[in-house]
PDB file of C-alpha atoms in Angstrom:
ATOM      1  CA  UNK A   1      38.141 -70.290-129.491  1.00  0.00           C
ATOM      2  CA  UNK A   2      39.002 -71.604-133.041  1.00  0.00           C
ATOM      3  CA  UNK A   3      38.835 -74.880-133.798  1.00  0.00           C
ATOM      4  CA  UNK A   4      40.819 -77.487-136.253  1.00  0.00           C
ATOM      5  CA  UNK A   5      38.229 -78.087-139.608  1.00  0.00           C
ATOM      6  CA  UNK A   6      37.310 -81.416-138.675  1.00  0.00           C
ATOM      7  CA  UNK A   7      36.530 -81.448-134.863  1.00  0.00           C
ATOM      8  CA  UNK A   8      33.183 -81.853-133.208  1.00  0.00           C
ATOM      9  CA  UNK A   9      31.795 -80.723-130.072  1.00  0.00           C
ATOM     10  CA  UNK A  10      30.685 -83.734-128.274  1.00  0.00           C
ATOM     11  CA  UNK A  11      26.914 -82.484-127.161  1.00  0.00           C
ATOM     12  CA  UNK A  12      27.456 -84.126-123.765  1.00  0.00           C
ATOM     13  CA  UNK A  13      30.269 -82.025-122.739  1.00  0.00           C
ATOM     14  CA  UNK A  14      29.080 -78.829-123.232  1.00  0.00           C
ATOM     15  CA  UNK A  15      26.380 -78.972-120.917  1.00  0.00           C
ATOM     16  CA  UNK A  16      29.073 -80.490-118.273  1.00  0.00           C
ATOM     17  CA  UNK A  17      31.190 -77.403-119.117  1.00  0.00           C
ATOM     18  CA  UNK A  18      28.497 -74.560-119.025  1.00  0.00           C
ATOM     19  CA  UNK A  19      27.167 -75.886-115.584  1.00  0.00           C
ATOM     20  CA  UNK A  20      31.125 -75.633-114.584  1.00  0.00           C
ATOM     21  CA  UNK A  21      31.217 -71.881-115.153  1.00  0.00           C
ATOM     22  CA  UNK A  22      28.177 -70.985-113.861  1.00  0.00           C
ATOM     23  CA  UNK A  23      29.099 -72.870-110.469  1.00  0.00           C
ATOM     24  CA  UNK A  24      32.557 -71.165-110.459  1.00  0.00           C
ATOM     25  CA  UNK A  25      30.722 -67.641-111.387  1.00  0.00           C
ATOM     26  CA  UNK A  26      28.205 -68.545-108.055  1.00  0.00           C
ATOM     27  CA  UNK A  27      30.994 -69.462-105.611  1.00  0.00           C
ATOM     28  CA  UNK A  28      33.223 -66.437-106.702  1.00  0.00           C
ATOM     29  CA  UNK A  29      30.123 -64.094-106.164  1.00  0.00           C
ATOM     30  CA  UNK A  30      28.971 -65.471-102.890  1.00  0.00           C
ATOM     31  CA  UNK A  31      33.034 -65.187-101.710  1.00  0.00           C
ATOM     32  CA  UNK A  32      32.938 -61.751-102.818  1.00  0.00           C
ATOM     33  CA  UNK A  33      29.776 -60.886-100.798  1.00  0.00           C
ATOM     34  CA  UNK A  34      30.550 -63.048 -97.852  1.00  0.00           C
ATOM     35  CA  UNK A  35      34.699 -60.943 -97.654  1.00  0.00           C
ATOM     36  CA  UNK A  36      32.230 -58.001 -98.005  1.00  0.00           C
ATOM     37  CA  UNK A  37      30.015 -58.501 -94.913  1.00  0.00           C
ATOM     38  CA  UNK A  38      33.573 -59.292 -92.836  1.00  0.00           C
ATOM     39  CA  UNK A  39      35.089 -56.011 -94.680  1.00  0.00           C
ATOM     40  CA  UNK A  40      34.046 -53.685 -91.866  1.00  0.00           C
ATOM     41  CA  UNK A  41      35.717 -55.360 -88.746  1.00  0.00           C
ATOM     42  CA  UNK A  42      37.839 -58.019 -90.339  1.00  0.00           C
ATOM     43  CA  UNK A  43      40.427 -56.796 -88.934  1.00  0.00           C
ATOM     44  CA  UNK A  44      38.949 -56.472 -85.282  1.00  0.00           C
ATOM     45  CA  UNK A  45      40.292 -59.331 -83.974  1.00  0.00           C
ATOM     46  CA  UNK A  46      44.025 -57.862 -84.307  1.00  0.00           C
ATOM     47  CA  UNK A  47      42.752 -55.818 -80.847  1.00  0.00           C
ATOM     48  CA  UNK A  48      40.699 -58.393 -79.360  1.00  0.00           C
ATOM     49  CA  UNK A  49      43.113 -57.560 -76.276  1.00  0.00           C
ATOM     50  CA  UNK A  50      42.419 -54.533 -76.271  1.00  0.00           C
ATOM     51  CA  UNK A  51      38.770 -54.841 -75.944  1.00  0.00           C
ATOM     52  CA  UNK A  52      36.467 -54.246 -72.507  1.00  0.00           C
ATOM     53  CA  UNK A  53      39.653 -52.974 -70.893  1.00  0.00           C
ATOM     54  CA  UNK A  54      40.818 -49.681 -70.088  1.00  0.00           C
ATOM     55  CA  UNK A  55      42.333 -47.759 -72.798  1.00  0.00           C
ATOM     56  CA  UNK A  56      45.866 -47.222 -72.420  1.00  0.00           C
ATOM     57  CA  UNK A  57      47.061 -43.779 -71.269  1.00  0.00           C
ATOM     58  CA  UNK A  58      49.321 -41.248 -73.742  1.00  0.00           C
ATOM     59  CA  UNK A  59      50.372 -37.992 -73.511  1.00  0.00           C
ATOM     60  CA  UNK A  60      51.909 -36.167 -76.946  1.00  0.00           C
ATOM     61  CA  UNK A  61      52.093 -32.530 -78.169  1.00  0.00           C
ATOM     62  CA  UNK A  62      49.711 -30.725 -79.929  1.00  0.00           C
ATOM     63  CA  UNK A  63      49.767 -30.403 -83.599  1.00  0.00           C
ATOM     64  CA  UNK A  64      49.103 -26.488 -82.656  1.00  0.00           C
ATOM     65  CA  UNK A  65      50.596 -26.409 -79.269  1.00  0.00           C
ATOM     66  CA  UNK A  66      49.867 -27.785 -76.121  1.00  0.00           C
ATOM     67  CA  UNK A  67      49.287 -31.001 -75.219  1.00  0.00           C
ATOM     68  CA  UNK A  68      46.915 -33.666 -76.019  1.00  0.00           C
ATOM     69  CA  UNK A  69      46.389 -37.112 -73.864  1.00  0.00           C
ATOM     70  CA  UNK A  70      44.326 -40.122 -73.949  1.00  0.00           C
ATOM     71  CA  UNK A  71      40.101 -38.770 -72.593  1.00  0.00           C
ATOM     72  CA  UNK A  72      38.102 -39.692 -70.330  1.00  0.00           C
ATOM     73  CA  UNK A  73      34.784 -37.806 -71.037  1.00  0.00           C
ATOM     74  CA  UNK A  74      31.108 -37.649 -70.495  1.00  0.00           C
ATOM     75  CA  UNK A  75      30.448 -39.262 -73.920  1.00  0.00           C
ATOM     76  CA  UNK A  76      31.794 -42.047 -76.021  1.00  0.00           C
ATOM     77  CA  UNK A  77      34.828 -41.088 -78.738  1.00  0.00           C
ATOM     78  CA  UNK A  78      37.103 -42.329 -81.412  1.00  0.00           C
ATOM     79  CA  UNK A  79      40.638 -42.561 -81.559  1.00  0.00           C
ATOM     80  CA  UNK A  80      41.794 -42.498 -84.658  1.00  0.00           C
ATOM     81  CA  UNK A  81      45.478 -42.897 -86.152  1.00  0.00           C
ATOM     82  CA  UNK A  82      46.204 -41.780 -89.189  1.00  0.00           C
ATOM     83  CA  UNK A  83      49.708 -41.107 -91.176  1.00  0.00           C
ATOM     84  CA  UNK A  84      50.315 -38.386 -93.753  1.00  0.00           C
ATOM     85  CA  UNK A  85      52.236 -40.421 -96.205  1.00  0.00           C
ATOM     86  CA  UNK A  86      49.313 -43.182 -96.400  1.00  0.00           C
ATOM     87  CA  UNK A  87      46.791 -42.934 -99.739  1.00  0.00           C
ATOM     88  CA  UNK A  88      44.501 -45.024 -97.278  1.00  0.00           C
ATOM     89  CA  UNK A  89      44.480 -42.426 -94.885  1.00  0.00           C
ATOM     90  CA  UNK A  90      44.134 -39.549 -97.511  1.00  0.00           C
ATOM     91  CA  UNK A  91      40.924 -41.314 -98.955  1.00  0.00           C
ATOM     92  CA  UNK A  92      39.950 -41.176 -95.737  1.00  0.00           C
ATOM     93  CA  UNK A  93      39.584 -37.745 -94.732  1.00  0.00           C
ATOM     94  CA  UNK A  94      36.389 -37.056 -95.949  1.00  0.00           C
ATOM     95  CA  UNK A  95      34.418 -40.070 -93.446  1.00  0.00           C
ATOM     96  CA  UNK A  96      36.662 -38.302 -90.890  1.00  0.00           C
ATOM     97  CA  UNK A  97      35.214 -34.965 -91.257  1.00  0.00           C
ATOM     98  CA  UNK A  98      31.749 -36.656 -91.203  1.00  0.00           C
ATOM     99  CA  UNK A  99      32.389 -38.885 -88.212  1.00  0.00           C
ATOM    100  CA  UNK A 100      33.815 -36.108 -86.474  1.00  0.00           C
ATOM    101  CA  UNK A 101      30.147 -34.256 -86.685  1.00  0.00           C
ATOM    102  CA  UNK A 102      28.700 -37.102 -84.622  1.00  0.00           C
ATOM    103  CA  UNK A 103      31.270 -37.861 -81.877  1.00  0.00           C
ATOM    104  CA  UNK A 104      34.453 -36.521 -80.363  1.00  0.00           C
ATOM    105  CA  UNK A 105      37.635 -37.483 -81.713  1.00  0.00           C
ATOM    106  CA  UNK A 106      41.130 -37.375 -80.895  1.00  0.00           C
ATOM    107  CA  UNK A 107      43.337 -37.669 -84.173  1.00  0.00           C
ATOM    108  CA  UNK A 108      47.209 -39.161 -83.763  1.00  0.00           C
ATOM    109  CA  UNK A 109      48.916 -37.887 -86.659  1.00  0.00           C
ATOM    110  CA  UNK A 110      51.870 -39.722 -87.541  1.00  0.00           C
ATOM    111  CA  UNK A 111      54.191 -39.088 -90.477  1.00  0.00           C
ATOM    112  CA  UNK A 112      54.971 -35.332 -92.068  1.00  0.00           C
ATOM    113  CA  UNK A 113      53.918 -32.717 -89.312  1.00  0.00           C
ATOM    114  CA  UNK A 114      53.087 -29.737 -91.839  1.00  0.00           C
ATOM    115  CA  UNK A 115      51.644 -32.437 -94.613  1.00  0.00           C
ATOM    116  CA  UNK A 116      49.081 -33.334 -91.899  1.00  0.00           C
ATOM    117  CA  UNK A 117      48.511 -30.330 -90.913  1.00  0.00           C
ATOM    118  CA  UNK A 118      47.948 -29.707 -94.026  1.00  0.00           C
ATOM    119  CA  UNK A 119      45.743 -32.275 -95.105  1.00  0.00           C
ATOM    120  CA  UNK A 120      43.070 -31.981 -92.004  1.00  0.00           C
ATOM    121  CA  UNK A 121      42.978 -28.314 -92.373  1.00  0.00           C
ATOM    122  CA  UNK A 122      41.845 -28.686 -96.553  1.00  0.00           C
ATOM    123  CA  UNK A 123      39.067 -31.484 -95.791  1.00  0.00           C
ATOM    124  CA  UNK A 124      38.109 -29.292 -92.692  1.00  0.00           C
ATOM    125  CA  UNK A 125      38.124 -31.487 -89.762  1.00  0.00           C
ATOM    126  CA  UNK A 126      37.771 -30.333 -86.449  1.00  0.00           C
ATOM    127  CA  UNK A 127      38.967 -32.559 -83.932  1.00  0.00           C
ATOM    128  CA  UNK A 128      41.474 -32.540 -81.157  1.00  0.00           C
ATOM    129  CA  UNK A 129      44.566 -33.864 -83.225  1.00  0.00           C
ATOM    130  CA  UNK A 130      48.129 -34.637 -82.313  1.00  0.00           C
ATOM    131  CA  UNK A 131      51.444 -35.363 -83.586  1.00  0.00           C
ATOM    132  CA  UNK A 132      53.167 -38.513 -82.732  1.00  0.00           C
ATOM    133  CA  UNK A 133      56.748 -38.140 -83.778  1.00  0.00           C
ATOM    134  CA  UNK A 134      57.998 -40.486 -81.643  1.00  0.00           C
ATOM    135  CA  UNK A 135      55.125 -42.665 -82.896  1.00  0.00           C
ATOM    136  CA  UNK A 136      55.179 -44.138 -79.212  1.00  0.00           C
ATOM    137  CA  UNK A 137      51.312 -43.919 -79.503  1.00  0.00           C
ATOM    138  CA  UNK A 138      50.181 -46.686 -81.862  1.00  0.00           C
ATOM    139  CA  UNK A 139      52.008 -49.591 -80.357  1.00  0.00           C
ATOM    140  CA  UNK A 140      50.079 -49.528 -77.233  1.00  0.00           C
ATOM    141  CA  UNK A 141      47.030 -49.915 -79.102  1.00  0.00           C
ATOM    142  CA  UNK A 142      48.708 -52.353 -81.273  1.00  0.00           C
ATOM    143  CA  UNK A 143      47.762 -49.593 -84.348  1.00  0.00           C
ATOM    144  CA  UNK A 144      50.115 -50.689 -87.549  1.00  0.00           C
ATOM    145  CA  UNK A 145      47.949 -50.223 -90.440  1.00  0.00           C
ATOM    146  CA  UNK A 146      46.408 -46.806 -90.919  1.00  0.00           C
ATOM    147  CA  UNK A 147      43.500 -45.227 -90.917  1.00  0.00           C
ATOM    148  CA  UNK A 148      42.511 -47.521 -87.957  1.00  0.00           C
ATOM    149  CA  UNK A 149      40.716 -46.517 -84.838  1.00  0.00           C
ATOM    150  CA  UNK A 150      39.059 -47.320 -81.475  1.00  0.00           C
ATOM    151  CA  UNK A 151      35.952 -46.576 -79.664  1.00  0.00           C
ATOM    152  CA  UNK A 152      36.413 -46.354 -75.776  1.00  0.00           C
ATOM    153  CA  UNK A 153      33.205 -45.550 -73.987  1.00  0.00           C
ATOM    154  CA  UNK A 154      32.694 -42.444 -71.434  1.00  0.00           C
ATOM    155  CA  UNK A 155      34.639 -44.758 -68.434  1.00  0.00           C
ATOM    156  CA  UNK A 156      37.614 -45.067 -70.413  1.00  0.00           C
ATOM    157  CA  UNK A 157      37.067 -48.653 -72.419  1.00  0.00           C
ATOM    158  CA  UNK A 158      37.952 -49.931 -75.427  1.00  0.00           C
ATOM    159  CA  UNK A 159      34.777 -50.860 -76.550  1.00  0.00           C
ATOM    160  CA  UNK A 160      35.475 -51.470 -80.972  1.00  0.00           C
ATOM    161  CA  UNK A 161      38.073 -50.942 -83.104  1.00  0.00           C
ATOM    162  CA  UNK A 162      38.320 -51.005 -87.053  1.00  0.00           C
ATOM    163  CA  UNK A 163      41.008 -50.555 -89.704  1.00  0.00           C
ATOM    164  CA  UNK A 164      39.724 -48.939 -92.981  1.00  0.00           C
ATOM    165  CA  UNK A 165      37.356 -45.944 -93.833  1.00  0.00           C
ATOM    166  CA  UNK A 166      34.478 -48.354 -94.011  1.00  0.00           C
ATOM    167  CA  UNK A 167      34.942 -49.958 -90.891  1.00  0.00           C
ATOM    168  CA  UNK A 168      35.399 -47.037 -88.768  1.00  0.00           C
ATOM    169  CA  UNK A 169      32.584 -45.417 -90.250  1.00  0.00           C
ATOM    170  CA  UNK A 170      30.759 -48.553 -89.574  1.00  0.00           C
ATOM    171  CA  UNK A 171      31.042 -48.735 -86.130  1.00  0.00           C
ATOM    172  CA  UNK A 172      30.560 -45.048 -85.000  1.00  0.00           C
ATOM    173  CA  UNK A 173      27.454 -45.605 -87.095  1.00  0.00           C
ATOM    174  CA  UNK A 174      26.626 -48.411 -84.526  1.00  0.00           C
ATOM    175  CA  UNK A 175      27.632 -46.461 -81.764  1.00  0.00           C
ATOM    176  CA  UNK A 176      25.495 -43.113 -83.269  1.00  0.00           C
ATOM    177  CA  UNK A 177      22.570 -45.388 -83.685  1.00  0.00           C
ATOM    178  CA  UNK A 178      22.906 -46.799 -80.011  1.00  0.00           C
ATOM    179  CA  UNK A 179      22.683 -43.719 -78.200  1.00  0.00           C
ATOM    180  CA  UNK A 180      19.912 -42.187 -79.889  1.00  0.00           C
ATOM    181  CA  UNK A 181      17.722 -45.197 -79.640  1.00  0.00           C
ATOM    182  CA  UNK A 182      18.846 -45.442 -75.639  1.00  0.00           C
ATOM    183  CA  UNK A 183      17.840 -42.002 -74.691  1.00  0.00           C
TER     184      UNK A 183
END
């Protein structure tokens, strides 16, 4: 800042004005960390409905074939929607591939059949997967941003749910850590 020849600085002032910015840098950084913490699940409350209640029932093809519906199995899984035109979902892919290591998931692919396709097959994910083109899927689970996901337990309920890579990967980490410090 340039100032006119003849101006002075009144010593009391800048004190007053240093503290200022320091307690403006302080509440900025504890609002970042604090929207940090809430990152993972601050969207959860979007399927707070959803939650402790059965998971709805689907039926859609295949991406390969056949068919693929809504589980009920001997362990807990993810349901995850994703969409093929979404840069979310394609940053995604790779905490896919790793959840998919840990748990069983069913993938609803929404969006370009063969880009999907496409996209699993080059990050090498192996999960059952398929293609919503009807996209009749996501609104019973109230899914409209993407990646999101669900946990439903072996008994068929919603148990979490998460929008983001982070928060999905945060709460199959939960979930991971759970079972292996239950058995």
């Amino acid at each position: 800042m340039v100032l006119p020849k003849n101006t002075a600085i009144n010593p009391a002032v800048f004190p007053l004005s240093l503290a200022a910015g320091v307690l403006l840098a302080l509440c900025i950084g504890v609002g970042v960390r604090l929207n940090k913490e809430r990152l993972p699940n601050q969207h959860s409350h979007h399927y707070n409905h959803l939650f402790d209640k059965p998971a709805p029932s689907f039926e859609i093809e295949g991406l390969s074939g056949g068919r693929v519906s809504s589980q009920k199995g001997s362990e807990t899984w993810l349901l995850y929607f994703t969409d093929s035109g979404s840069k979310a979902c394609d940053a995604a892919y790779p905490t896919l591939k790793k959840i998919a290591q840990y748990i069983p998931v069913t993938v609803i692919g929404l969006g370009n059949r063969t880009q999907l396709s496409d996209k699993l097959a080059q990050h090498g994910i192996v999960a059952t997967v398929g293609y919503d083109s009807l996209r009749s899927v996501p609104p019973l689970y109230q899914a409209d941003v993407f990646p999101s996901a669900m946990l439903i337990d072996p008994e068929g309920i919603v148990r979490q749910a998460a929008i983001g890579s982070n928060g999905i990967e945060r709460i199959v980490i939960d979930v991971v850590q759970k079972e292996k410090g239950g058995r």
